[in-house]
Amino acid sequence: MGDHKEQQPVRVGAAVRRRRRALELTLAVVAERAGLSVPFLSQVENDRARPSSTSLEKLADALRTTAVELLAAADPAATVDLVRAEPLAEGDFAPRTRNLVRGHHQLHASEFTGDHDAGREFQHRNDELMYVADGAVEIEAEGRAYRLGRGDTLYLTGGVRHRWRATVPDTRIIVVAVAEHIEAVRDRSR
């Protein structure tokens, strides 16, 4: 098995449905405006049919937008992307950062090995999870210090200022975060 990345076509169904609902239009109204059948539009919204470029343009016009905007708002293509570990030279303990996810996605993941600039403060727009794969770290967040060892995790909501430092050699931390370009929705009812 080799490294590979497989992509399927972009799925516009959810973007069409979101736009139609935002305009408070029924399937029948949009289908009529676009000159398409209601069953076909339903299949498009449920990603059981893909509109041709002509049909997509008609749908965009009926929804008072453009095909480009619908495609931009579409669900990202299904992706499978394998990122292999980089072999290290024996005795190489230099600090390093490695992206675990390539490209522009809703989720970012990075692996930090060794120490880094412990004075650097981070504040991310969206939530993140820090997982200690090996070693130990000290994380300062919201005025409190947390000591984490192998297997421990710390979850930080968006906007929390924090900094961290490795407290033992050969520390490896995995950081998984919601991408900055995603507008995270907070449940304000709590």
Short mmCIF file of C-alpha atoms in Angstrom, two decimals:
data_model
loop_
_atom_site.label_atom_id
_atom_site.label_comp_id
_atom_site.label_asym_id
_atom_site.label_seq_id
_atom_site.Cartn_x
_atom_site.Cartn_y
_atom_site.Cartn_z
CA MET A 1 0.00 0.00 0.00
CA GLY A 2 1.41 3.34 -0.96
CA ASP A 3 0.71 6.81 0.32
CA HIS A 4 -2.34 8.13 -1.39
CA LYS A 5 -4.97 10.77 -1.33
CA GLU A 6 -8.37 10.01 -2.78
CA GLN A 7 -10.96 12.67 -3.43
CA GLN A 8 -14.56 12.35 -4.43
CA PRO A 9 -16.52 15.11 -6.15
CA VAL A 10 -17.66 18.06 -4.07
CA ARG A 11 -21.12 17.56 -2.54
CA VAL A 12 -23.27 20.67 -3.06
CA GLY A 13 -26.51 19.26 -1.63
CA ALA A 14 -26.12 20.63 1.89
CA ALA A 15 -25.11 24.06 0.54
CA VAL A 16 -28.20 24.18 -1.69
CA ARG A 17 -30.44 23.13 1.22
CA ARG A 18 -28.88 25.68 3.62
CA ARG A 19 -29.32 28.48 1.10
CA ARG A 20 -32.91 27.47 0.30
CA ARG A 21 -33.83 27.33 3.98
CA ALA A 22 -32.08 30.63 4.71
CA LEU A 23 -34.31 32.21 2.07
CA GLU A 24 -37.32 30.36 3.56
CA LEU A 25 -38.18 28.79 0.21
CA THR A 26 -39.81 25.42 -0.40
CA LEU A 27 -38.40 22.76 -2.71
CA ALA A 28 -41.32 23.40 -5.06
CA VAL A 29 -40.61 27.14 -5.33
CA VAL A 30 -36.89 26.68 -6.01
CA ALA A 31 -37.54 23.85 -8.47
CA GLU A 32 -40.03 26.00 -10.37
CA ARG A 33 -37.70 29.02 -10.47
CA ALA A 34 -34.83 26.82 -11.69
CA GLY A 35 -36.93 24.88 -14.20
CA LEU A 36 -36.08 21.59 -12.48
CA SER A 37 -38.28 18.89 -11.02
CA VAL A 38 -38.95 18.70 -7.29
CA PRO A 39 -37.73 15.06 -7.11
CA PHE A 40 -34.46 16.00 -8.84
CA LEU A 41 -33.91 18.97 -6.49
CA SER A 42 -34.60 16.69 -3.51
CA GLN A 43 -32.02 14.22 -4.82
CA VAL A 44 -29.49 17.04 -5.26
CA GLU A 45 -30.05 18.26 -1.68
CA ASN A 46 -29.56 14.71 -0.39
CA ASP A 47 -26.42 14.18 -2.53
CA ARG A 48 -28.07 11.34 -4.47
CA ALA A 49 -27.77 13.30 -7.72
CA ARG A 50 -25.16 15.76 -8.97
CA PRO A 51 -26.40 18.72 -10.98
CA SER A 52 -24.75 19.50 -14.28
CA SER A 53 -23.02 22.86 -14.50
CA THR A 54 -26.11 24.22 -16.32
CA SER A 55 -28.46 22.92 -13.60
CA LEU A 56 -26.17 24.30 -10.90
CA GLU A 57 -26.27 27.74 -12.56
CA LYS A 58 -30.09 27.56 -12.71
CA LEU A 59 -30.22 26.55 -9.04
CA ALA A 60 -27.87 29.38 -8.09
CA ASP A 61 -30.05 31.90 -9.94
CA ALA A 62 -33.17 30.54 -8.23
CA LEU A 63 -31.40 30.91 -4.88
CA ARG A 64 -30.15 34.45 -5.68
CA THR A 65 -26.49 33.47 -5.55
CA THR A 66 -23.83 32.13 -7.90
CA ALA A 67 -22.64 28.63 -8.70
CA VAL A 68 -19.21 29.64 -7.40
CA GLU A 69 -20.73 30.62 -4.03
CA LEU A 70 -22.65 27.34 -3.82
CA LEU A 71 -19.49 25.38 -4.57
CA ALA A 72 -17.53 27.40 -2.00
CA ALA A 73 -20.20 26.62 0.62
CA ALA A 74 -20.35 22.95 -0.36
CA ASP A 75 -19.29 20.18 1.94
CA PRO A 76 -15.61 19.47 1.39
CA ALA A 77 -14.81 16.51 -0.78
CA ALA A 78 -14.38 13.25 1.06
CA THR A 79 -10.66 12.84 1.62
CA VAL A 80 -8.38 10.08 2.77
CA ASP A 81 -4.87 11.38 3.38
CA LEU A 82 -2.07 9.34 4.89
CA VAL A 83 0.80 11.20 6.55
CA ARG A 84 3.78 8.93 7.25
CA ALA A 85 6.15 9.43 10.16
CA GLU A 86 9.48 10.94 9.25
CA PRO A 87 12.46 8.76 10.16
CA LEU A 88 14.77 10.42 12.65
CA ALA A 89 18.51 9.97 12.80
CA GLU A 90 19.62 8.11 15.91
CA GLY A 91 20.33 10.55 18.72
CA ASP A 92 18.41 13.37 16.98
CA PHE A 93 16.42 15.04 19.76
CA ALA A 94 16.11 18.48 18.20
CA PRO A 95 12.76 20.17 18.79
CA ARG A 96 10.47 19.83 15.78
CA THR A 97 6.91 20.40 14.68
CA ARG A 98 5.14 18.16 12.22
CA ASN A 99 1.71 18.68 10.66
CA LEU A 100 -0.38 15.54 10.95
CA VAL A 101 -3.03 16.80 8.51
CA ARG A 102 -2.14 18.32 5.15
CA GLY A 103 -4.09 20.99 3.37
CA HIS A 104 -6.97 23.29 4.23
CA HIS A 105 -9.42 21.34 6.42
CA GLN A 106 -11.79 21.90 9.32
CA LEU A 107 -9.40 20.23 11.70
CA HIS A 108 -5.69 20.80 12.29
CA ALA A 109 -3.39 18.41 14.08
CA SER A 110 0.30 18.86 14.86
CA GLU A 111 2.94 16.88 16.69
CA PHE A 112 5.50 18.76 18.76
CA THR A 113 8.63 16.86 19.71
CA GLY A 114 11.09 18.18 22.29
CA ASP A 115 10.86 21.64 23.78
CA HIS A 116 9.95 24.89 22.12
CA ASP A 117 9.76 28.58 23.04
CA ALA A 118 8.12 28.20 26.45
CA GLY A 119 7.53 31.95 26.66
CA ARG A 120 5.33 31.97 23.55
CA GLU A 121 1.68 32.49 24.39
CA PHE A 122 -1.08 31.02 22.25
CA GLN A 123 -4.70 32.05 21.88
CA HIS A 124 -6.75 30.28 19.25
CA ARG A 125 -10.13 31.28 17.95
CA ASN A 126 -11.55 27.75 18.27
CA ASP A 127 -11.24 24.79 20.63
CA GLU A 128 -8.18 22.59 20.88
CA LEU A 129 -7.10 19.40 22.59
CA MET A 130 -3.56 18.76 23.79
CA TYR A 131 -2.50 15.14 24.25
CA VAL A 132 0.83 14.07 25.75
CA ALA A 133 2.02 11.08 23.72
CA ASP A 134 5.39 10.81 25.52
CA GLY A 135 7.15 12.70 28.30
CA ALA A 136 5.59 15.45 30.37
CA VAL A 137 4.57 19.08 30.00
CA GLU A 138 3.48 22.00 32.09
CA ILE A 139 0.70 24.10 30.62
CA GLU A 140 -0.32 27.49 31.95
CA ALA A 141 -3.90 28.45 31.09
CA GLU A 142 -6.24 30.99 32.65
CA GLY A 143 -3.75 31.70 35.43
CA ARG A 144 -3.41 28.06 36.50
CA ALA A 145 -0.60 25.60 35.89
CA TYR A 146 -1.38 22.03 34.82
CA ARG A 147 1.16 19.23 34.86
CA LEU A 148 0.44 16.53 32.30
CA GLY A 149 2.18 13.20 31.82
CA ARG A 150 2.05 10.52 29.16
CA GLY A 151 -1.53 9.82 28.11
CA ASP A 152 -3.00 12.97 29.71
CA THR A 153 -5.11 15.45 27.76
CA LEU A 154 -6.12 19.05 28.29
CA TYR A 155 -9.07 20.60 26.45
CA LEU A 156 -9.09 24.35 25.87
CA THR A 157 -12.06 26.27 24.56
CA GLY A 158 -11.52 28.94 21.95
CA GLY A 159 -10.07 32.20 23.26
CA VAL A 160 -8.16 30.71 26.22
CA ARG A 161 -4.65 32.15 26.45
CA HIS A 162 -2.08 29.47 27.22
CA ARG A 163 1.56 28.50 26.99
CA TRP A 164 3.37 25.23 27.53
CA ARG A 165 6.80 23.75 28.03
CA ALA A 166 8.24 20.26 28.06
CA THR A 167 9.48 19.23 31.49
CA VAL A 168 11.37 16.09 30.41
CA PRO A 169 13.48 15.31 27.32
CA ASP A 170 11.90 13.49 24.36
CA THR A 171 8.44 14.89 25.06
CA ARG A 172 5.87 14.49 22.28
CA ILE A 173 2.60 16.42 22.28
CA ILE A 174 -0.25 16.09 19.82
CA VAL A 175 -2.40 19.21 19.40
CA VAL A 176 -5.73 18.88 17.60
CA ALA A 177 -7.68 22.06 16.93
CA VAL A 178 -10.69 23.29 15.03
CA ALA A 179 -9.31 25.34 12.13
CA GLU A 180 -9.22 29.12 12.45
CA HIS A 181 -11.35 29.61 9.32
CA ILE A 182 -14.27 27.68 10.90
CA GLU A 183 -16.89 29.74 12.72
CA ALA A 184 -17.52 27.54 15.75
CA VAL A 185 -21.05 27.74 17.13
CA ARG A 186 -21.31 28.00 20.88
CA ASP A 187 -24.30 26.67 22.82
CA ARG A 188 -25.27 29.82 24.69
CA SER A 189 -28.20 28.16 26.49
CA ARG A 190 -25.95 26.72 29.19
#
